[in-house]
mmCIF file of N, CA and C in Angstrom:
data_model
loop_
_atom_site.group_PDB
_atom_site.id
_atom_site.type_symbol
_atom_site.label_atom_id
_atom_site.label_comp_id
_atom_site.label_asym_id
_atom_site.label_seq_id
_atom_site.Cartn_x
_atom_site.Cartn_y
_atom_site.Cartn_z
ATOM 1 N N UNK A 26 1.052 -1.149 -0.318
ATOM 2 C CA UNK A 26 -0.064 -0.288 -0.132
ATOM 3 C C UNK A 26 0.768 1.150 -0.048
ATOM 4 N N UNK A 27 0.740 2.108 -0.756
ATOM 5 C CA UNK A 27 1.374 3.435 -0.918
ATOM 6 C C UNK A 27 0.310 4.855 -1.363
ATOM 7 N N UNK A 28 1.030 5.846 -1.146
ATOM 8 C CA UNK A 28 -0.080 6.961 -0.965
ATOM 9 C C UNK A 28 1.022 7.635 -1.835
ATOM 10 N N UNK A 29 0.499 9.087 -2.614
ATOM 11 C CA UNK A 29 1.348 10.373 -2.458
ATOM 12 C C UNK A 29 0.602 11.451 -2.040
ATOM 13 N N UNK A 30 1.564 12.065 -1.013
ATOM 14 C CA UNK A 30 0.910 13.260 -0.229
ATOM 15 C C UNK A 30 1.198 14.766 -0.849
ATOM 16 N N UNK A 31 0.857 15.466 -0.244
ATOM 17 C CA UNK A 31 1.394 16.686 -0.656
ATOM 18 C C UNK A 31 1.563 17.894 0.516
ATOM 19 N N UNK A 32 3.030 18.215 0.695
ATOM 20 C CA UNK A 32 3.422 18.712 1.838
ATOM 21 C C UNK A 32 4.158 19.698 1.477
ATOM 22 N N UNK A 33 3.911 21.442 1.814
ATOM 23 C CA UNK A 33 4.890 22.630 1.709
ATOM 24 C C UNK A 33 4.946 22.564 0.178
ATOM 25 N N UNK A 34 3.823 22.630 -0.575
ATOM 26 C CA UNK A 34 4.081 22.657 -2.045
ATOM 27 C C UNK A 34 4.742 21.233 -2.901
ATOM 28 N N UNK A 35 4.994 20.507 -1.927
ATOM 29 C CA UNK A 35 5.677 19.297 -2.855
ATOM 30 C C UNK A 35 4.970 18.086 -2.624
ATOM 31 N N UNK A 36 5.237 17.021 -3.438
ATOM 32 C CA UNK A 36 4.559 15.854 -3.439
ATOM 33 C C UNK A 36 5.799 14.968 -3.004
ATOM 34 N N UNK A 37 5.367 13.661 -2.370
ATOM 35 C CA UNK A 37 6.089 12.884 -1.556
ATOM 36 C C UNK A 37 5.078 11.292 -1.890
ATOM 37 N N UNK A 38 5.987 10.325 -2.693
ATOM 38 C CA UNK A 38 5.306 9.068 -2.483
ATOM 39 C C UNK A 38 5.785 8.477 -1.370
ATOM 40 N N UNK A 39 5.039 7.980 -0.646
ATOM 41 C CA UNK A 39 5.309 7.029 0.617
ATOM 42 C C UNK A 39 4.676 5.690 1.003
ATOM 43 N N UNK A 40 5.458 4.810 1.877
ATOM 44 C CA UNK A 40 5.087 3.760 2.355
ATOM 45 C C UNK A 40 4.948 3.443 3.721
ATOM 46 N N UNK A 41 4.031 2.666 4.357
ATOM 47 C CA UNK A 41 3.923 2.639 5.493
ATOM 48 C C UNK A 41 5.792 2.185 6.068
ATOM 49 N N UNK A 42 6.076 2.580 7.355
ATOM 50 C CA UNK A 42 7.353 2.254 7.847
ATOM 51 C C UNK A 42 8.821 2.696 7.239
ATOM 52 N N UNK A 43 8.137 3.714 6.466
ATOM 53 C CA UNK A 43 9.207 4.301 5.599
ATOM 54 C C UNK A 43 9.625 5.721 5.994
ATOM 55 N N UNK A 44 11.110 6.044 5.858
ATOM 56 C CA UNK A 44 11.422 7.680 6.620
ATOM 57 C C UNK A 44 11.683 8.349 5.094
ATOM 58 N N UNK A 45 11.686 9.328 5.301
ATOM 59 C CA UNK A 45 11.728 10.600 4.306
ATOM 60 C C UNK A 45 11.983 11.593 4.538
ATOM 61 N N UNK A 46 12.825 12.447 3.773
ATOM 62 C CA UNK A 46 13.161 14.066 3.985
ATOM 63 C C UNK A 46 12.247 14.767 3.484
ATOM 64 N N UNK A 47 11.599 15.881 4.260
ATOM 65 C CA UNK A 47 10.547 16.785 3.781
ATOM 66 C C UNK A 47 11.434 18.174 4.424
ATOM 67 N N UNK A 48 10.633 19.277 3.647
ATOM 68 C CA UNK A 48 11.165 20.202 3.365
ATOM 69 C C UNK A 48 10.878 20.777 4.883
ATOM 70 N N UNK A 49 11.432 21.737 5.876
ATOM 71 C CA UNK A 49 10.810 22.232 7.386
ATOM 72 C C UNK A 49 9.482 22.842 7.019
ATOM 73 N N UNK A 50 9.006 22.357 8.084
ATOM 74 C CA UNK A 50 7.352 22.837 8.033
ATOM 75 C C UNK A 50 7.287 23.447 9.901
ATOM 76 N N UNK A 51 6.235 23.955 10.199
ATOM 77 C CA UNK A 51 5.896 24.349 11.610
ATOM 78 C C UNK A 51 5.648 22.961 12.240
ATOM 79 N N UNK A 52 6.394 22.467 12.739
ATOM 80 C CA UNK A 52 6.278 21.166 13.822
ATOM 81 C C UNK A 52 7.689 21.000 14.827
ATOM 82 N N UNK A 53 7.399 20.284 15.712
ATOM 83 C CA UNK A 53 8.591 20.108 16.718
ATOM 84 C C UNK A 53 8.713 18.455 16.594
ATOM 85 N N UNK A 54 10.306 18.436 17.112
ATOM 86 C CA UNK A 54 10.842 17.039 17.207
ATOM 87 C C UNK A 54 9.674 16.237 17.865
ATOM 88 N N UNK A 55 9.356 15.068 17.489
ATOM 89 C CA UNK A 55 8.887 13.737 18.034
ATOM 90 C C UNK A 55 7.560 13.959 18.086
ATOM 91 N N UNK A 56 6.988 15.225 17.384
ATOM 92 C CA UNK A 56 5.394 15.268 17.138
ATOM 93 C C UNK A 56 5.047 14.206 16.257
ATOM 94 N N UNK A 57 3.753 14.218 16.194
ATOM 95 C CA UNK A 57 3.205 13.243 15.305
ATOM 96 C C UNK A 57 2.174 14.014 14.076
ATOM 97 N N UNK A 58 2.082 13.954 12.965
ATOM 98 C CA UNK A 58 1.283 14.935 11.920
ATOM 99 C C UNK A 58 0.440 14.047 11.419
ATOM 100 N N UNK A 59 -0.908 14.502 10.915
ATOM 101 C CA UNK A 59 -1.921 13.781 10.099
ATOM 102 C C UNK A 59 -2.094 14.537 9.196
ATOM 103 N N UNK A 60 -1.526 14.072 7.881
ATOM 104 C CA UNK A 60 -1.765 14.610 6.723
ATOM 105 C C UNK A 60 -2.818 14.383 5.764
ATOM 106 N N UNK A 61 -3.868 15.134 5.276
ATOM 107 C CA UNK A 61 -5.141 14.998 4.688
ATOM 108 C C UNK A 61 -4.977 15.031 3.462
ATOM 109 N N UNK A 62 -3.912 15.940 2.736
ATOM 110 C CA UNK A 62 -4.057 15.976 1.271
ATOM 111 C C UNK A 62 -3.056 14.797 1.014
ATOM 112 N N UNK A 63 -3.606 14.328 0.959
ATOM 113 C CA UNK A 63 -3.476 12.868 -0.077
ATOM 114 C C UNK A 63 -3.988 12.783 -1.229
ATOM 115 N N UNK A 64 -3.023 12.989 -2.393
ATOM 116 C CA UNK A 64 -3.070 12.785 -4.181
ATOM 117 C C UNK A 64 -3.633 11.953 -4.415
ATOM 118 N N UNK A 65 -2.965 10.440 -4.332
ATOM 119 C CA UNK A 65 -3.059 9.272 -4.782
ATOM 120 C C UNK A 65 -3.123 8.283 -3.740
ATOM 121 N N UNK A 66 -4.490 7.377 -3.846
ATOM 122 C CA UNK A 66 -4.193 6.408 -2.800
ATOM 123 C C UNK A 66 -4.110 4.840 -3.337
ATOM 124 N N UNK A 67 -3.290 4.116 -3.075
ATOM 125 C CA UNK A 67 -2.842 2.657 -3.788
ATOM 126 C C UNK A 67 -3.112 1.371 -2.719
ATOM 127 N N UNK A 68 -4.170 0.414 -2.637
ATOM 128 C CA UNK A 68 -3.657 -0.805 -2.216
ATOM 129 C C UNK A 68 -3.115 -1.721 -2.754
ATOM 130 N N UNK A 69 -2.964 -1.583 -4.037
ATOM 131 C CA UNK A 69 -2.038 -2.595 -4.761
ATOM 132 C C UNK A 69 -2.087 -1.896 -6.269
ATOM 133 N N UNK A 70 -1.340 -2.405 -6.847
ATOM 134 C CA UNK A 70 -1.513 -1.987 -8.438
ATOM 135 C C UNK A 70 -2.478 -1.797 -9.271
ATOM 136 N N UNK A 71 -3.575 -2.643 -8.723
ATOM 137 C CA UNK A 71 -4.426 -2.477 -9.582
ATOM 138 C C UNK A 71 -5.799 -1.658 -8.797
ATOM 139 N N UNK A 72 -5.598 -1.646 -8.036
ATOM 140 C CA UNK A 72 -6.848 -0.709 -6.999
ATOM 141 C C UNK A 72 -6.287 0.923 -6.747
ATOM 142 N N UNK A 73 -6.190 1.495 -7.682
ATOM 143 C CA UNK A 73 -5.725 2.990 -7.414
ATOM 144 C C UNK A 73 -7.016 3.951 -7.375
ATOM 145 N N UNK A 74 -6.651 4.887 -6.137
ATOM 146 C CA UNK A 74 -7.808 5.930 -6.346
ATOM 147 C C UNK A 74 -6.837 7.218 -6.479
ATOM 148 N N UNK A 75 -7.551 8.108 -7.261
ATOM 149 C CA UNK A 75 -6.860 9.230 -7.978
ATOM 150 C C UNK A 75 -7.652 10.292 -7.199
ATOM 151 N N UNK A 76 -7.397 11.373 -6.299
ATOM 152 C CA UNK A 76 -7.874 12.622 -5.949
ATOM 153 C C UNK A 76 -8.307 13.667 -7.078
ATOM 154 N N UNK A 77 -9.325 14.369 -6.702
ATOM 155 C CA UNK A 77 -9.581 15.658 -7.461
ATOM 156 C C UNK A 77 -9.820 16.364 -6.765
ATOM 157 N N UNK A 78 -9.175 17.417 -5.932
ATOM 158 C CA UNK A 78 -7.777 17.334 -6.093
ATOM 159 C C UNK A 78 -6.947 16.485 -5.285
ATOM 160 N N UNK A 79 -7.726 15.881 -4.004
ATOM 161 C CA UNK A 79 -7.354 14.985 -3.066
ATOM 162 C C UNK A 79 -8.538 14.029 -2.810
ATOM 163 N N UNK A 80 -8.208 12.891 -2.237
ATOM 164 C CA UNK A 80 -8.524 11.915 -2.094
ATOM 165 C C UNK A 80 -9.569 11.872 -0.651
ATOM 166 N N UNK A 81 -10.685 11.777 -0.835
ATOM 167 C CA UNK A 81 -11.426 11.719 0.231
ATOM 168 C C UNK A 81 -11.491 10.856 1.312
ATOM 169 N N UNK A 82 -11.119 11.278 2.912
ATOM 170 C CA UNK A 82 -11.225 10.277 4.041
ATOM 171 C C UNK A 82 -9.879 9.278 4.097
ATOM 172 N N UNK A 83 -8.735 10.079 2.711
ATOM 173 C CA UNK A 83 -7.521 9.456 3.152
ATOM 174 C C UNK A 83 -6.605 10.175 3.969
ATOM 175 N N UNK A 84 -5.825 9.639 4.899
ATOM 176 C CA UNK A 84 -4.898 10.497 5.750
ATOM 177 C C UNK A 84 -3.711 9.357 5.969
ATOM 178 N N UNK A 85 -2.855 10.312 6.155
ATOM 179 C CA UNK A 85 -0.983 9.496 6.480
ATOM 180 C C UNK A 85 -0.693 10.198 7.769
ATOM 181 N N UNK A 86 -0.444 9.167 8.505
ATOM 182 C CA UNK A 86 0.127 9.864 9.709
ATOM 183 C C UNK A 86 2.064 9.750 9.782
ATOM 184 N N UNK A 87 2.578 11.020 10.227
ATOM 185 C CA UNK A 87 3.664 10.915 10.157
ATOM 186 C C UNK A 87 4.273 11.333 11.298
ATOM 187 N N UNK A 88 5.541 10.911 12.021
ATOM 188 C CA UNK A 88 6.147 10.826 13.568
ATOM 189 C C UNK A 88 7.609 12.095 12.717
ATOM 190 N N UNK A 89 7.827 13.021 13.351
ATOM 191 C CA UNK A 89 9.024 13.644 13.440
ATOM 192 C C UNK A 89 10.094 13.171 14.163
ATOM 193 N N UNK A 90 11.074 12.897 13.510
ATOM 194 C CA UNK A 90 12.362 12.439 14.251
ATOM 195 C C UNK A 90 13.338 13.210 14.404
ATOM 196 N N UNK A 91 13.715 14.075 13.700
ATOM 197 C CA UNK A 91 15.016 15.104 13.641
ATOM 198 C C UNK A 91 14.760 16.085 12.429
ATOM 199 N N UNK A 92 15.704 17.162 12.741
ATOM 200 C CA UNK A 92 15.941 17.709 12.084
ATOM 201 C C UNK A 92 17.074 17.963 11.326
ATOM 202 N N UNK A 93 17.100 17.887 9.969
ATOM 203 C CA UNK A 93 18.707 17.625 9.317
ATOM 204 C C UNK A 93 18.712 18.461 8.369
ATOM 205 N N UNK A 94 20.338 18.859 8.511
ATOM 206 C CA UNK A 94 20.324 19.646 7.356
ATOM 207 C C UNK A 94 20.971 19.694 5.910
ATOM 208 N N UNK A 95 20.741 19.520 4.790
ATOM 209 C CA UNK A 95 21.027 19.272 3.725
ATOM 210 C C UNK A 95 22.401 19.802 3.224
ATOM 211 N N UNK A 96 22.787 19.212 2.034
ATOM 212 C CA UNK A 96 24.214 19.740 1.062
ATOM 213 C C UNK A 96 24.227 21.428 1.302
ATOM 214 N N UNK A 97 25.354 21.318 1.363
ATOM 215 C CA UNK A 97 25.584 22.983 1.226
ATOM 216 C C UNK A 97 25.881 23.313 -0.314
ATOM 217 N N UNK A 98 25.240 24.302 -0.647
ATOM 218 C CA UNK A 98 25.093 24.588 -2.036
ATOM 219 C C UNK A 98 26.146 26.007 -2.168
ATOM 220 N N UNK A 99 26.519 26.578 -3.288
ATOM 221 C CA UNK A 99 27.392 27.630 -3.493
ATOM 222 C C UNK A 99 26.475 28.162 -4.200
ATOM 223 N N UNK A 100 26.472 29.743 -3.839
ATOM 224 C CA UNK A 100 25.929 30.795 -4.856
ATOM 225 C C UNK A 100 26.911 31.982 -5.189
ATOM 226 N N UNK A 101 26.973 32.048 -6.263
ATOM 227 C CA UNK A 101 28.218 33.008 -6.824
ATOM 228 C C UNK A 101 27.831 34.193 -7.594
ATOM 229 N N UNK A 102 27.963 34.932 -7.174
ATOM 230 C CA UNK A 102 27.033 36.200 -8.423
ATOM 231 C C UNK A 102 28.749 36.947 -8.647
ATOM 232 N N UNK A 103 28.529 37.316 -9.933
ATOM 233 C CA UNK A 103 29.487 38.175 -10.738
ATOM 234 C C UNK A 103 29.481 39.044 -11.559
ATOM 235 N N UNK A 104 29.830 40.456 -11.708
ATOM 236 C CA UNK A 104 29.620 41.595 -12.695
ATOM 237 C C UNK A 104 31.101 41.790 -13.388
ATOM 238 N N UNK A 105 30.877 41.192 -14.651
ATOM 239 C CA UNK A 105 32.331 41.506 -15.800
ATOM 240 C C UNK A 105 32.835 42.463 -15.494
ATOM 241 N N UNK A 106 34.031 42.913 -15.787
ATOM 242 C CA UNK A 106 34.881 43.864 -15.721
ATOM 243 C C UNK A 106 34.241 45.005 -14.846
ATOM 244 N N UNK A 107 34.228 44.727 -13.646
ATOM 245 C CA UNK A 107 33.908 45.787 -12.636
ATOM 246 C C UNK A 107 34.355 45.373 -11.086
ATOM 247 N N UNK A 108 35.069 44.254 -11.259
ATOM 248 C CA UNK A 108 35.548 43.631 -9.923
ATOM 249 C C UNK A 108 34.705 43.140 -8.693
ATOM 250 N N UNK A 109 33.585 42.751 -9.391
ATOM 251 C CA UNK A 109 32.552 42.487 -8.323
ATOM 252 C C UNK A 109 32.208 40.722 -8.331
ATOM 253 N N UNK A 110 32.852 40.199 -7.202
ATOM 254 C CA UNK A 110 32.312 38.933 -6.910
ATOM 255 C C UNK A 110 31.956 38.351 -5.602
ATOM 256 N N UNK A 111 30.544 37.899 -5.284
ATOM 257 C CA UNK A 111 30.553 37.734 -4.468
ATOM 258 C C UNK A 111 29.790 35.809 -4.036
ATOM 259 N N UNK A 112 30.560 35.110 -3.033
ATOM 260 C CA UNK A 112 30.154 33.902 -2.712
ATOM 261 C C UNK A 112 29.500 33.658 -1.515
ATOM 262 N N UNK A 113 28.212 32.830 -1.621
ATOM 263 C CA UNK A 113 27.796 32.907 -0.540
ATOM 264 C C UNK A 113 26.882 31.100 -0.289
ATOM 265 N N UNK A 114 27.086 30.641 0.720
ATOM 266 C CA UNK A 114 26.699 29.163 0.939
ATOM 267 C C UNK A 114 25.387 28.889 1.503
ATOM 268 N N UNK A 115 24.673 27.808 1.388
ATOM 269 C CA UNK A 115 23.129 27.556 1.976
ATOM 270 C C UNK A 115 23.076 25.957 1.847
ATOM 271 N N UNK A 116 22.367 26.333 3.315
ATOM 272 C CA UNK A 116 21.934 24.624 3.613
ATOM 273 C C UNK A 116 20.710 24.690 4.021
ATOM 274 N N UNK A 117 19.935 24.038 3.358
ATOM 275 C CA UNK A 117 18.485 23.647 3.517
ATOM 276 C C UNK A 117 18.144 23.009 4.591
ATOM 277 N N UNK A 118 17.266 23.410 5.590
ATOM 278 C CA UNK A 118 16.914 22.377 6.581
ATOM 279 C C UNK A 118 15.522 21.717 6.152
ATOM 280 N N UNK A 119 15.656 20.539 6.505
ATOM 281 C CA UNK A 119 15.079 19.188 6.161
ATOM 282 C C UNK A 119 14.063 18.549 7.751
ATOM 283 N N UNK A 120 13.171 17.800 7.753
ATOM 284 C CA UNK A 120 12.701 17.175 8.943
ATOM 285 C C UNK A 120 12.634 15.817 8.469
ATOM 286 N N UNK A 121 13.573 14.937 8.864
ATOM 287 C CA UNK A 121 13.118 13.350 8.970
ATOM 288 C C UNK A 121 12.106 12.559 9.446
ATOM 289 N N UNK A 122 11.229 12.523 8.639
ATOM 290 C CA UNK A 122 9.866 11.688 8.984
ATOM 291 C C UNK A 122 9.755 10.202 8.775
ATOM 292 N N UNK A 123 9.060 9.783 9.803
ATOM 293 C CA UNK A 123 8.534 8.399 9.689
ATOM 294 C C UNK A 123 7.238 8.212 8.976
ATOM 295 N N UNK A 124 6.964 7.320 8.131
ATOM 296 C CA UNK A 124 5.571 7.159 8.094
ATOM 297 C C UNK A 124 4.693 5.942 8.979
ATOM 298 N N UNK A 125 3.572 6.316 9.547
ATOM 299 C CA UNK A 125 3.235 5.338 10.917
ATOM 300 C C UNK A 125 2.178 4.546 10.183
ATOM 301 N N UNK A 126 1.323 5.450 9.433
ATOM 302 C CA UNK A 126 0.407 4.316 9.134
ATOM 303 C C UNK A 126 -0.637 5.071 7.719
ATOM 304 N N UNK A 127 -0.985 4.544 6.820
ATOM 305 C CA UNK A 127 -1.786 4.922 5.917
ATOM 306 C C UNK A 127 -2.979 4.476 5.625
ATOM 307 N N UNK A 128 -4.189 5.260 5.958
ATOM 308 C CA UNK A 128 -5.562 4.830 5.897
ATOM 309 C C UNK A 128 -6.413 5.422 5.373
ATOM 310 N N UNK A 129 -7.611 4.815 4.993
ATOM 311 C CA UNK A 129 -8.562 5.163 3.705
ATOM 312 C C UNK A 129 -9.963 4.936 4.559
ATOM 313 N N UNK A 130 -10.652 6.024 4.974
ATOM 314 C CA UNK A 130 -11.879 5.873 5.366
ATOM 315 C C UNK A 130 -13.242 5.337 4.179
ATOM 316 N N UNK A 131 -13.834 4.210 4.144
ATOM 317 C CA UNK A 131 -14.887 4.508 3.157
ATOM 318 C C UNK A 131 -15.957 5.494 3.138
ATOM 319 N N UNK A 132 -15.909 6.513 2.041
ATOM 320 C CA UNK A 132 -16.940 7.077 2.055
ATOM 321 C C UNK A 132 -17.821 7.623 0.857
ATOM 322 N N UNK A 133 -19.028 8.143 0.884
ATOM 323 C CA UNK A 133 -19.704 8.360 -0.159
ATOM 324 C C UNK A 133 -18.910 9.164 -1.496
ATOM 325 N N UNK A 134 -19.247 8.548 -2.635
ATOM 326 C CA UNK A 134 -18.491 9.448 -3.681
ATOM 327 C C UNK A 134 -19.407 10.380 -4.071
ATOM 328 N N UNK A 135 -18.962 11.666 -4.625
ATOM 329 C CA UNK A 135 -20.166 12.630 -4.553
ATOM 330 C C UNK A 135 -20.787 12.040 -5.998
ATOM 331 N N UNK A 136 -22.037 12.229 -5.943
ATOM 332 C CA UNK A 136 -23.078 11.640 -6.882
ATOM 333 C C UNK A 136 -22.668 12.570 -8.521
ATOM 334 N N UNK A 137 -22.972 11.587 -9.533
ATOM 335 C CA UNK A 137 -22.883 12.516 -10.877
ATOM 336 C C UNK A 137 -24.080 13.730 -10.959
ATOM 337 N N UNK A 138 -23.989 14.570 -11.593
ATOM 338 C CA UNK A 138 -25.618 15.594 -11.794
ATOM 339 C C UNK A 138 -26.221 14.719 -12.847
ATOM 340 N N UNK A 139 -27.174 14.877 -12.535
ATOM 341 C CA UNK A 139 -28.393 14.473 -13.727
ATOM 342 C C UNK A 139 -28.295 15.114 -14.716
ATOM 343 N N UNK A 140 -28.949 14.522 -15.800
ATOM 344 C CA UNK A 140 -29.316 15.211 -17.066
ATOM 345 C C UNK A 140 -30.547 16.166 -16.848
ATOM 346 N N UNK A 141 -31.445 15.892 -16.103
ATOM 347 C CA UNK A 141 -32.642 16.840 -16.086
ATOM 348 C C UNK A 141 -31.792 18.088 -15.249
ATOM 349 N N UNK A 142 -30.936 18.052 -14.120
ATOM 350 C CA UNK A 142 -30.127 19.469 -13.534
ATOM 351 C C UNK A 142 -29.358 20.385 -14.689
ATOM 352 N N UNK A 143 -28.944 19.442 -15.424
ATOM 353 C CA UNK A 143 -28.162 20.345 -16.440
ATOM 354 C C UNK A 143 -28.885 21.143 -17.030
ATOM 355 N N UNK A 144 -30.382 20.359 -17.724
ATOM 356 C CA UNK A 144 -30.994 21.329 -18.839
ATOM 357 C C UNK A 144 -31.829 22.491 -17.930
ATOM 358 N N UNK A 145 -32.152 22.338 -16.507
ATOM 359 C CA UNK A 145 -32.470 23.372 -15.789
ATOM 360 C C UNK A 145 -31.497 24.964 -15.563
ATOM 361 N N UNK A 146 -30.549 24.423 -15.832
ATOM 362 C CA UNK A 146 -29.421 25.645 -15.612
ATOM 363 C C UNK A 146 -29.136 26.330 -16.559
ATOM 364 N N UNK A 147 -29.838 27.602 -17.096
ATOM 365 C CA UNK A 147 -29.683 28.606 -17.767
ATOM 366 C C UNK A 147 -28.337 29.855 -17.544
ATOM 367 N N UNK A 148 -27.795 29.969 -18.590
ATOM 368 C CA UNK A 148 -27.435 31.049 -18.187
ATOM 369 C C UNK A 148 -27.630 32.661 -18.337
ATOM 370 N N UNK A 149 -27.312 33.603 -17.385
ATOM 371 C CA UNK A 149 -28.029 34.673 -17.468
ATOM 372 C C UNK A 149 -27.939 35.395 -18.717
ATOM 373 N N UNK A 150 -29.050 36.133 -19.001
ATOM 374 C CA UNK A 150 -29.099 36.819 -20.686
ATOM 375 C C UNK A 150 -27.633 37.831 -20.541
ATOM 376 N N UNK A 151 -27.178 38.031 -21.792
ATOM 377 C CA UNK A 151 -25.969 39.185 -21.693
ATOM 378 C C UNK A 151 -26.728 40.618 -21.886
ATOM 379 N N UNK A 152 -26.577 41.408 -21.379
ATOM 380 C CA UNK A 152 -26.628 42.818 -21.356
ATOM 381 C C UNK A 152 -25.847 43.477 -22.909
ATOM 382 N N UNK A 153 -26.628 44.063 -23.811
ATOM 383 C CA UNK A 153 -26.395 44.415 -25.012
ATOM 384 C C UNK A 153 -25.885 45.808 -24.548
ATOM 385 N N UNK A 154 -24.502 46.524 -25.289
ATOM 386 C CA UNK A 154 -24.176 47.401 -24.939
ATOM 387 C C UNK A 154 -24.392 48.876 -25.584
ATOM 388 N N UNK A 155 -24.385 49.687 -24.949
ATOM 389 C CA UNK A 155 -24.992 51.288 -25.429
ATOM 390 C C UNK A 155 -24.354 51.261 -26.929
ATOM 391 N N UNK A 156 -25.218 52.292 -28.015
ATOM 392 C CA UNK A 156 -25.027 52.344 -29.001
ATOM 393 C C UNK A 156 -23.853 53.366 -29.117
ATOM 394 N N UNK A 157 -23.061 52.954 -29.799
ATOM 395 C CA UNK A 157 -21.738 54.326 -30.009
ATOM 396 C C UNK A 157 -22.470 55.463 -30.694
ATOM 397 N N UNK A 158 -21.957 56.794 -30.386
ATOM 398 C CA UNK A 158 -22.804 58.053 -30.933
ATOM 399 C C UNK A 158 -21.013 58.830 -31.671
#
């Protein structure tokens, strides 16, 4: 069983008892998080449910293990012929999280609109523009 979740504007494919690095969010070390933004939920390769935009009733429970710093990157700015050069380093902070469980509560799917409902919906009449003088 696996799921695709959305945290901090990024999507991650997760499985139960898996550890992964996510960008740092508002949480504390040792805290349990419940993620309801499940984009895709799959029990098996043949039983896959895709959300629009999210799967109803699906949740993923995470436990924040520790804060980790990523690899250092170098940022270099230079202006040619002006003797201007600046080097700056950056290390992104991540949370190391463990997936505790992935659950899906069976819920009602939204009913498709009936054809009669479509026929009764009419667009408002457009207003005519004033004649030009």
